[in-house]
XYZ file of C-alpha atoms in Angstrom:
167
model
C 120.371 -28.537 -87.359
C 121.649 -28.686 -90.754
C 119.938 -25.610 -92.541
C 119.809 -22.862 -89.819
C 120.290 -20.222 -92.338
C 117.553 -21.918 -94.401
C 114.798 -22.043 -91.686
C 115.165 -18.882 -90.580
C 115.267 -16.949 -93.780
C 111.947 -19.034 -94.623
C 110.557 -17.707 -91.171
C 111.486 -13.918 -91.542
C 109.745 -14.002 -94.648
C 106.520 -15.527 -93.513
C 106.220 -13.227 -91.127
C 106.624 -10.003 -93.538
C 104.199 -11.327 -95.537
C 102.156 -11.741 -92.916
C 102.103 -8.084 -91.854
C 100.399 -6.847 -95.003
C 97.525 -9.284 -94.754
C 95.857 -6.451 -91.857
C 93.292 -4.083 -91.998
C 93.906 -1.072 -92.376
C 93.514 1.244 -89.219
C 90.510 3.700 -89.328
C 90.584 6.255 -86.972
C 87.028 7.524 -86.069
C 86.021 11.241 -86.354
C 84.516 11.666 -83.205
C 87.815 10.781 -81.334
C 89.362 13.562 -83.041
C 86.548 16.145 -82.348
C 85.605 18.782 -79.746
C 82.810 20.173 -79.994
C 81.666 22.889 -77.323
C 78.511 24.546 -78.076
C 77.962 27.989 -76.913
C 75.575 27.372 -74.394
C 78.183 25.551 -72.267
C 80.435 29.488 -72.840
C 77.302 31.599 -72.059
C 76.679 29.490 -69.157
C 80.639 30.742 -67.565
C 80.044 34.486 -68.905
C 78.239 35.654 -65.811
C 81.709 35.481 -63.797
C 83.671 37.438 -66.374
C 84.561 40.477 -67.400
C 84.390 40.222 -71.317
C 81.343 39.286 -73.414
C 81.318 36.230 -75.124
C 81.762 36.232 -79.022
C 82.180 33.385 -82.070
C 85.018 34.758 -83.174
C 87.587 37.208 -82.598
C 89.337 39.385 -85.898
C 92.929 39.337 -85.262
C 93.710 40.123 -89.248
C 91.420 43.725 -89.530
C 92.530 46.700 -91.591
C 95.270 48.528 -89.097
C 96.620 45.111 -87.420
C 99.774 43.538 -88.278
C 99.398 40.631 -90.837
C 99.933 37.324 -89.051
C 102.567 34.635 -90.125
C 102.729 31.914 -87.718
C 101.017 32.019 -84.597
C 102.984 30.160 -81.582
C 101.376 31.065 -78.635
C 98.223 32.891 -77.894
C 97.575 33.803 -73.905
C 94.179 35.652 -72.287
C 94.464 38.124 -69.583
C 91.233 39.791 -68.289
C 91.995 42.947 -70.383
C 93.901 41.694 -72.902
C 95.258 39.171 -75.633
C 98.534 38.121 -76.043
C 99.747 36.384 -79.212
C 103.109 35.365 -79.862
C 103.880 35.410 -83.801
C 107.002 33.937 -85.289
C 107.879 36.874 -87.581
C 106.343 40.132 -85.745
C 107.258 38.918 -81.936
C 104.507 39.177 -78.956
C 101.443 41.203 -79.777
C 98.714 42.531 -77.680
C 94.952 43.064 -78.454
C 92.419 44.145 -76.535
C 89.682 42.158 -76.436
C 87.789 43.138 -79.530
C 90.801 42.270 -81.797
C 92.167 45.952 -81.963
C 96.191 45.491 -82.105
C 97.339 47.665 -79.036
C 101.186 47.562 -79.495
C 104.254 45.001 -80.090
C 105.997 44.124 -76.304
C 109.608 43.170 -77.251
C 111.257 43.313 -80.379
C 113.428 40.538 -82.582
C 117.099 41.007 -82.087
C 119.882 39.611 -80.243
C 120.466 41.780 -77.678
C 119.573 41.224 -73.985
C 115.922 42.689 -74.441
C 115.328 41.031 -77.380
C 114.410 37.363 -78.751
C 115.397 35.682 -82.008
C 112.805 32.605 -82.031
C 110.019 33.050 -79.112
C 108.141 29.821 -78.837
C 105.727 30.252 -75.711
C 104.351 32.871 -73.142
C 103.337 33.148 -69.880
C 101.374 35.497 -68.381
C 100.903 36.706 -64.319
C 98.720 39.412 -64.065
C 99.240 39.908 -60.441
C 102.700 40.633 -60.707
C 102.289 42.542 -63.893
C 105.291 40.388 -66.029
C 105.225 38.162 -69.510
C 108.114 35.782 -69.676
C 108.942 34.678 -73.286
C 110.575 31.669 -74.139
C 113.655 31.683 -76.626
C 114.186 28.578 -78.321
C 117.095 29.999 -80.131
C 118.738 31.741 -77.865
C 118.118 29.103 -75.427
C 116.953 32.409 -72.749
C 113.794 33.458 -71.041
C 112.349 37.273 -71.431
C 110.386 38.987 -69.366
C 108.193 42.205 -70.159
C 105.801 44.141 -68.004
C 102.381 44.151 -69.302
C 102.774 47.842 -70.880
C 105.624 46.381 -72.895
C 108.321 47.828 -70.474
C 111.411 44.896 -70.761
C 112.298 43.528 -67.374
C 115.198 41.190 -67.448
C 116.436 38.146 -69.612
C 117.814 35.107 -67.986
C 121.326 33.523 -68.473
C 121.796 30.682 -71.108
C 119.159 27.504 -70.049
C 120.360 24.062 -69.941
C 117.843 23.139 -73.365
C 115.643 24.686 -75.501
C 112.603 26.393 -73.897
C 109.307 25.509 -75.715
C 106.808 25.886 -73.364
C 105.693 26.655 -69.631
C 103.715 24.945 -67.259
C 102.923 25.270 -63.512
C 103.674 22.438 -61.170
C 102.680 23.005 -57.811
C 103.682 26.336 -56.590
C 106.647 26.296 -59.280
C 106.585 27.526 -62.970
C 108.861 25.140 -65.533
């Protein structure tokens, strides 16, 4: 071939021009949307303990003012919301803040950047997951601190249950 350079600049720019000549991409509503009415929640009520509501008023007169929510975890008493300025926060199940479990700091029963919780009622404990400090903390469910683990091998951003074990 005599004009390699030639024929394949000439290719590379049919196909660029090429690439514009598409339609656009139009992503439909309806995959984006969940909608669960509250007949399908009423129908579940029976077995619980709480009464079903629309909504919930985490931001009343008395509670602390929320930044930016992270986490937010239901136990049959309680609600647990993990806020990136004012830590992990517990409501009962009206929306009436209860008390702050934990507190921002660097010390060994503290956390600098929590990022998720998990909750096990039955043995009474909330692990928090430090993305800064690379560190999980654990709480009782009064707000009692438990014990924080060593240094992680990552960043912890959220837990999950596989099996019989927690990640």
């Amino acid at each position: 071939m005599k004009y390699p350079k030639v024929i394949y600049l000439f290719l590379s720019v049919s196909l660029f021009q090429n690439c514009n000549q598409k339609e656009p991409f139009e992503a439909s509503n309806a995959l984006h949307t969940i909608e669960i009415k509250k007949d399908f929640l009423l129908n579940q009520v029976n077995e619980l303990k709480f009464k079903a509501t629309d909504t919930i008023d985490l931001e009343r007169p008395g509670n602390p003012p929320l930044t930016t929510i992270q986490d937010v975890v239901f136990s049959t008493e309680s609600i647990f919301l993990l806020d990136r300025k004012h830590g992990l926060l517990k409501y009962d199940d009206a929306g009436n803040f209860l008390q702050s479990i934990g507190k921002k700091g660097e010390g060994p029963d503290e956390y600098l950047m929590p990022t998720a919780i998990y909750l096990n009622e039955v043995e009474n404990v909330a692990l928090i997951a430090d993305w800064e400090k690379m560190v999980v903390t654990s709480y009782d469910l009064e707000g009692n601190f438990i014990a924080s683990s060593g240094k992680i091998p990552g960043r912890p951003i959220s837990f999950y249950k596989e099996g019989d074990n927690l990640l």
